[in-house]
PDB file of C-alpha atoms in Angstrom:
ATOM      1  CA  MET A   1       1.610   0.558  -5.883  1.00 54.00           C
ATOM      2  CA  ALA A   2      -1.901   1.466  -6.531  1.00 74.00           C
ATOM      3  CA  ASP A   3      -3.108   4.862  -7.472  1.00 86.00           C
ATOM      4  CA  TYR A   4      -5.331   5.580  -4.527  1.00 86.00           C
ATOM      5  CA  VAL A   5      -6.111   9.249  -5.522  1.00 89.00           C
ATOM      6  CA  ALA A   6      -7.837   7.908  -8.674  1.00 89.00           C
ATOM      7  CA  ILE A   7      -9.498   5.154  -6.809  1.00 86.00           C
ATOM      8  CA  LEU A   8     -10.811   7.614  -4.202  1.00 86.00           C
ATOM      9  CA  LYS A   9     -12.086   9.987  -6.883  1.00 87.00           C
ATOM     10  CA  LYS A  10     -13.893   7.291  -8.774  1.00 87.00           C
ATOM     11  CA  ALA A  11     -15.503   5.990  -5.533  1.00 84.00           C
ATOM     12  CA  LEU A  12     -16.621   9.654  -4.762  1.00 85.00           C
ATOM     13  CA  GLY A  13     -17.890  10.319  -8.237  1.00 85.00           C
ATOM     14  CA  LYS A  14     -19.882   7.107  -8.021  1.00 86.00           C
ATOM     15  CA  HIS A  15     -21.762   8.112  -5.048  1.00 79.00           C
ATOM     16  CA  GLY A  16     -22.566  11.627  -6.263  1.00 75.00           C
ATOM     17  CA  ASP A  17     -23.127  13.271  -2.970  1.00 65.00           C
ATOM     18  CA  GLU A  18     -19.909  15.018  -1.983  1.00 74.00           C
ATOM     19  CA  THR A  19     -20.681  16.146   1.447  1.00 83.00           C
ATOM     20  CA  PRO A  20     -17.905  15.986   3.953  1.00 84.00           C
ATOM     21  CA  GLU A  21     -19.836  13.299   5.936  1.00 88.00           C
ATOM     22  CA  LYS A  22     -20.354  11.149   2.922  1.00 89.00           C
ATOM     23  CA  ARG A  23     -16.486  11.451   1.934  1.00 88.00           C
ATOM     24  CA  THR A  24     -15.653  10.531   5.431  1.00 90.00           C
ATOM     25  CA  ARG A  25     -17.733   7.245   5.315  1.00 90.00           C
ATOM     26  CA  ILE A  26     -16.234   6.393   1.849  1.00 89.00           C
ATOM     27  CA  TYR A  27     -12.667   6.882   3.144  1.00 89.00           C
ATOM     28  CA  ALA A  28     -13.363   4.580   6.065  1.00 92.00           C
ATOM     29  CA  SER A  29     -14.786   2.012   3.846  1.00 90.00           C
ATOM     30  CA  VAL A  30     -11.733   2.259   1.562  1.00 89.00           C
ATOM     31  CA  ARG A  31      -9.519   1.872   4.565  1.00 92.00           C
ATOM     32  CA  THR A  32     -11.370  -1.215   5.658  1.00 93.00           C
ATOM     33  CA  MET A  33     -11.315  -2.679   2.195  1.00 91.00           C
ATOM     34  CA  LEU A  34      -7.550  -2.136   1.916  1.00 90.00           C
ATOM     35  CA  ALA A  35      -6.983  -3.879   5.209  1.00 90.00           C
ATOM     36  CA  LYS A  36      -8.936  -6.823   4.164  1.00 92.00           C
ATOM     37  CA  LYS A  37      -7.215  -7.268   0.888  1.00 90.00           C
ATOM     38  CA  LEU A  38      -3.802  -6.768   2.548  1.00 89.00           C
ATOM     39  CA  GLU A  39      -4.831  -9.744   5.015  1.00 89.00           C
ATOM     40  CA  GLU A  40      -5.776 -12.015   2.156  1.00 90.00           C
ATOM     41  CA  TYR A  41      -2.438 -12.131   0.462  1.00 87.00           C
ATOM     42  CA  SER A  42      -0.702 -15.410   0.848  1.00 86.00           C
ATOM     43  CA  PRO A  43       1.981 -15.255   2.127  1.00 88.00           C
ATOM     44  CA  PRO A  44       1.034 -12.246   4.063  1.00 86.00           C
ATOM     45  CA  PRO A  45       3.107  -9.040   3.380  1.00 88.00           C
ATOM     46  CA  ALA A  46       5.584  -7.749   5.853  1.00 90.00           C
ATOM     47  CA  ALA A  47       4.222  -5.339   8.395  1.00 89.00           C
ATOM     48  CA  GLU A  48       6.357  -2.572   6.962  1.00 92.00           C
ATOM     49  CA  ALA A  49       4.880  -3.109   3.450  1.00 90.00           C
ATOM     50  CA  ILE A  50       1.270  -2.964   5.067  1.00 90.00           C
ATOM     51  CA  ALA A  51       2.215   0.296   6.895  1.00 92.00           C
ATOM     52  CA  THR A  52       3.622   1.814   3.523  1.00 92.00           C
ATOM     53  CA  GLN A  53       0.312   0.910   1.737  1.00 91.00           C
ATOM     54  CA  MET A  54      -1.800   2.420   4.562  1.00 92.00           C
ATOM     55  CA  ARG A  55       0.425   5.501   4.636  1.00 94.00           C
ATOM     56  CA  SER A  56       0.000   5.918   0.743  1.00 93.00           C
ATOM     57  CA  LEU A  57      -3.889   5.568   1.139  1.00 92.00           C
ATOM     58  CA  GLU A  58      -3.812   8.375   3.884  1.00 94.00           C
ATOM     59  CA  ASP A  59      -1.591  10.519   1.736  1.00 94.00           C
ATOM     60  CA  ALA A  60      -4.198  10.034  -1.178  1.00 92.00           C
ATOM     61  CA  ILE A  61      -6.987  10.846   1.217  1.00 92.00           C
ATOM     62  CA  ALA A  62      -5.269  14.090   2.217  1.00 93.00           C
ATOM     63  CA  SER A  63      -4.635  14.984  -1.373  1.00 91.00           C
ATOM     64  CA  VAL A  64      -8.192  14.553  -2.444  1.00 89.00           C
ATOM     65  CA  GLU A  65      -9.439  16.545   0.604  1.00 89.00           C
ATOM     66  CA  ARG A  66      -7.096  19.400  -0.398  1.00 88.00           C
ATOM     67  CA  ASP A  67      -8.642  19.291  -3.911  1.00 85.00           C
ATOM     68  CA  TYR A  68     -12.273  19.677  -2.245  1.00 80.00           C
ATOM     69  CA  ALA A  69     -10.942  22.507  -0.062  1.00 77.00           C
ATOM     70  CA  LYS A  70      -9.624  24.365  -3.157  1.00 74.00           C
ATOM     71  CA  SER A  71     -12.892  23.966  -5.039  1.00 69.00           C
ATOM     72  CA  LEU A  72     -15.124  25.243  -2.397  1.00 60.00           C
ATOM     73  CA  PRO A  73     -15.248  29.154  -2.247  1.00 61.00           C
ATOM     74  CA  GLU A  74     -13.920  30.515   1.040  1.00 61.00           C
ATOM     75  CA  THR A  75     -16.782  31.944   2.845  1.00 65.00           C
ATOM     76  CA  ASP A  76     -16.017  33.945   5.978  1.00 67.00           C
ATOM     77  CA  PRO A  77     -19.199  34.612   8.052  1.00 67.00           C
ATOM     78  CA  LEU A  78     -17.344  37.726   9.520  1.00 72.00           C
ATOM     79  CA  ALA A  79     -16.838  39.058   6.135  1.00 71.00           C
ATOM     80  CA  GLU A  80     -20.364  38.513   5.092  1.00 74.00           C
ATOM     81  CA  LEU A  81     -21.663  40.436   8.255  1.00 73.00           C
ATOM     82  CA  GLU A  82     -19.176  43.220   7.452  1.00 77.00           C
ATOM     83  CA  HIS A  83     -20.732  43.486   3.843  1.00 72.00           C
ATOM     84  CA  ILE A  84     -24.125  43.567   5.350  1.00 75.00           C
ATOM     85  CA  PHE A  85     -23.225  46.461   7.919  1.00 72.00           C
ATOM     86  CA  SER A  86     -21.395  48.361   5.273  1.00 75.00           C
ATOM     87  CA  SER A  87     -24.299  48.302   2.957  1.00 73.00           C
ATOM     88  CA  ILE A  88     -26.449  49.652   5.701  1.00 74.00           C
ATOM     89  CA  ASP A  89     -24.082  52.451   6.304  1.00 70.00           C
ATOM     90  CA  ARG A  90     -23.969  53.284   2.711  1.00 71.00           C
ATOM     91  CA  ASN A  91     -27.853  53.243   2.422  1.00 68.00           C
ATOM     92  CA  LYS A  92     -28.942  55.000   5.648  1.00 70.00           C
ATOM     93  CA  ASN A  93     -28.749  58.435   4.132  1.00 67.00           C
ATOM     94  CA  GLN A  94     -30.887  57.397   1.093  1.00 67.00           C
ATOM     95  CA  PRO A  95     -34.427  58.858   1.002  1.00 64.00           C
ATOM     96  CA  SER A  96     -36.071  55.531   1.354  1.00 62.00           C
ATOM     97  CA  HIS A  97     -33.925  54.762   4.436  1.00 52.00           C
ATOM     98  CA  THR A  98     -34.241  57.949   6.403  1.00 56.00           C
ATOM     99  CA  ARG A  99     -36.236  57.872   9.530  1.00 61.00           C
ATOM    100  CA  GLN A 100     -39.338  59.680   9.814  1.00 64.00           C
ATOM    101  CA  PRO A 101     -39.531  62.210  12.646  1.00 62.00           C
ATOM    102  CA  ALA A 102     -41.457  60.985  15.632  1.00 64.00           C
ATOM    103  CA  LYS A 103     -44.743  62.552  16.452  1.00 64.00           C
ATOM    104  CA  ALA A 104     -45.009  64.340  19.660  1.00 64.00           C
ATOM    105  CA  GLU A 105     -48.681  63.351  20.067  1.00 64.00           C
ATOM    106  CA  SER A 106     -49.768  60.756  22.378  1.00 64.00           C
ATOM    107  CA  ALA A 107     -51.326  57.620  21.014  1.00 64.00           C
ATOM    108  CA  TRP A 108     -54.208  57.671  23.649  1.00 70.00           C
ATOM    109  CA  PRO A 109     -56.143  60.830  24.505  1.00 70.00           C
ATOM    110  CA  ALA A 110     -55.467  62.188  27.835  1.00 69.00           C
ATOM    111  CA  PRO A 111     -57.912  61.057  30.615  1.00 68.00           C
ATOM    112  CA  PRO A 112     -60.346  63.792  31.977  1.00 69.00           C
ATOM    113  CA  ALA A 113     -59.267  65.387  35.202  1.00 70.00           C
ATOM    114  CA  ALA A 114     -60.711  63.553  38.224  1.00 70.00           C
ATOM    115  CA  LYS A 115     -63.129  65.695  40.292  1.00 71.00           C
ATOM    116  CA  PRO A 116     -62.668  65.582  44.113  1.00 71.00           C
ATOM    117  CA  GLU A 117     -65.685  64.293  45.741  1.00 73.00           C
ATOM    118  CA  SER A 118     -66.581  64.424  49.329  1.00 75.00           C
ATOM    119  CA  TYR A 119     -66.003  61.453  51.350  1.00 75.00           C
ATOM    120  CA  GLN A 120     -69.210  59.159  51.956  1.00 78.00           C
ATOM    121  CA  PRO A 121     -68.763  55.942  53.938  1.00 78.00           C
ATOM    122  CA  ALA A 122     -70.174  52.868  52.147  1.00 78.00           C
ATOM    123  CA  PRO A 123     -73.519  51.691  53.493  1.00 77.00           C
ATOM    124  CA  PRO A 124     -73.453  48.631  55.818  1.00 76.00           C
ATOM    125  CA  PRO A 125     -74.033  45.307  53.780  1.00 73.00           C
ATOM    126  CA  ALA A 126     -77.559  43.993  54.202  1.00 71.00           C
ATOM    127  CA  ALA A 127     -77.933  40.615  55.680  1.00 68.00           C
ATOM    128  CA  LYS A 128     -78.603  38.068  53.009  1.00 67.00           C
ATOM    129  CA  VAL A 129     -80.460  34.953  53.360  1.00 63.00           C
ATOM    130  CA  GLU A 130     -78.994  32.427  51.066  1.00 67.00           C
ATOM    131  CA  PRO A 131     -81.065  29.313  50.174  1.00 64.00           C
ATOM    132  CA  SER A 132     -79.941  26.070  51.477  1.00 64.00           C
ATOM    133  CA  TRP A 133     -78.656  23.837  48.780  1.00 67.00           C
ATOM    134  CA  GLN A 134     -78.714  20.822  50.953  1.00 68.00           C
ATOM    135  CA  ARG A 135     -81.949  18.850  51.716  1.00 67.00           C
ATOM    136  CA  ALA A 136     -83.128  18.741  55.049  1.00 64.00           C
ATOM    137  CA  THR A 137     -82.501  15.440  56.729  1.00 67.00           C
ATOM    138  CA  PRO A 138     -85.868  13.603  57.542  1.00 65.00           C
ATOM    139  CA  ALA A 139     -86.498  12.657  60.835  1.00 65.00           C
ATOM    140  CA  PRO A 140     -86.128   8.752  61.515  1.00 64.00           C
ATOM    141  CA  SER A 141     -89.559   7.339  61.418  1.00 66.00           C
ATOM    142  CA  GLN A 142     -90.110   4.821  64.306  1.00 64.00           C
ATOM    143  CA  PRO A 143     -92.254   1.738  63.675  1.00 60.00           C
ATOM    144  CA  ALA A 144     -95.555   1.764  65.170  1.00 58.00           C
ATOM    145  CA  ARG A 145     -95.750  -0.559  68.215  1.00 60.00           C
ATOM    146  CA  ALA A 146     -98.408  -2.913  68.537  1.00 55.00           C
ATOM    147  CA  ASP A 147     -99.944  -3.022  72.203  1.00 62.00           C
ATOM    148  CA  THR A 148    -100.379  -6.762  71.850  1.00 65.00           C
ATOM    149  CA  PRO A 149     -97.380  -8.807  72.382  1.00 66.00           C
ATOM    150  CA  LEU A 150     -96.125 -10.820  69.461  1.00 67.00           C
ATOM    151  CA  PRO A 151     -96.398 -14.657  69.709  1.00 71.00           C
ATOM    152  CA  GLY A 152     -93.381 -16.237  71.038  1.00 71.00           C
ATOM    153  CA  MET A 153     -92.102 -13.135  72.817  1.00 66.00           C
ATOM    154  CA  ASP A 154     -92.810 -12.961  76.531  1.00 64.00           C
ATOM    155  CA  ALA A 155     -92.731  -9.344  77.835  1.00 53.00           C
TER     156      ALA A 155
END
């Protein structure tokens, strides 16, 4: 029986990048490779022997993944937020973190008081003559008629 844990660790070390996606691809390729190797045996092994080998590989993959899970520090996003909020609470009474009192002054000067004026109706609008932007259409010119009949035409 092969030492699948050592084979997997060697394959992972060879590729260097140990992201979960990369490990998943490596595991898939090792599964495929093992299935091909088992099919190439002559005479082919019993189905029970193939299942045992595949189960051993899956156990080795689970073992390697547990090792990776142990080596990664447990980061809890909620714990990180709690740390941030507690540091804010600790520092809120420090001189550099105290709020400055708000000024009561307005940012804009007050507008002058409006004087009431007597009502005067607006003057009626003067009639405007606007220039025409269109050209005047020329009158159709009529050809001059000759009083003499043209040859070949009987009037």
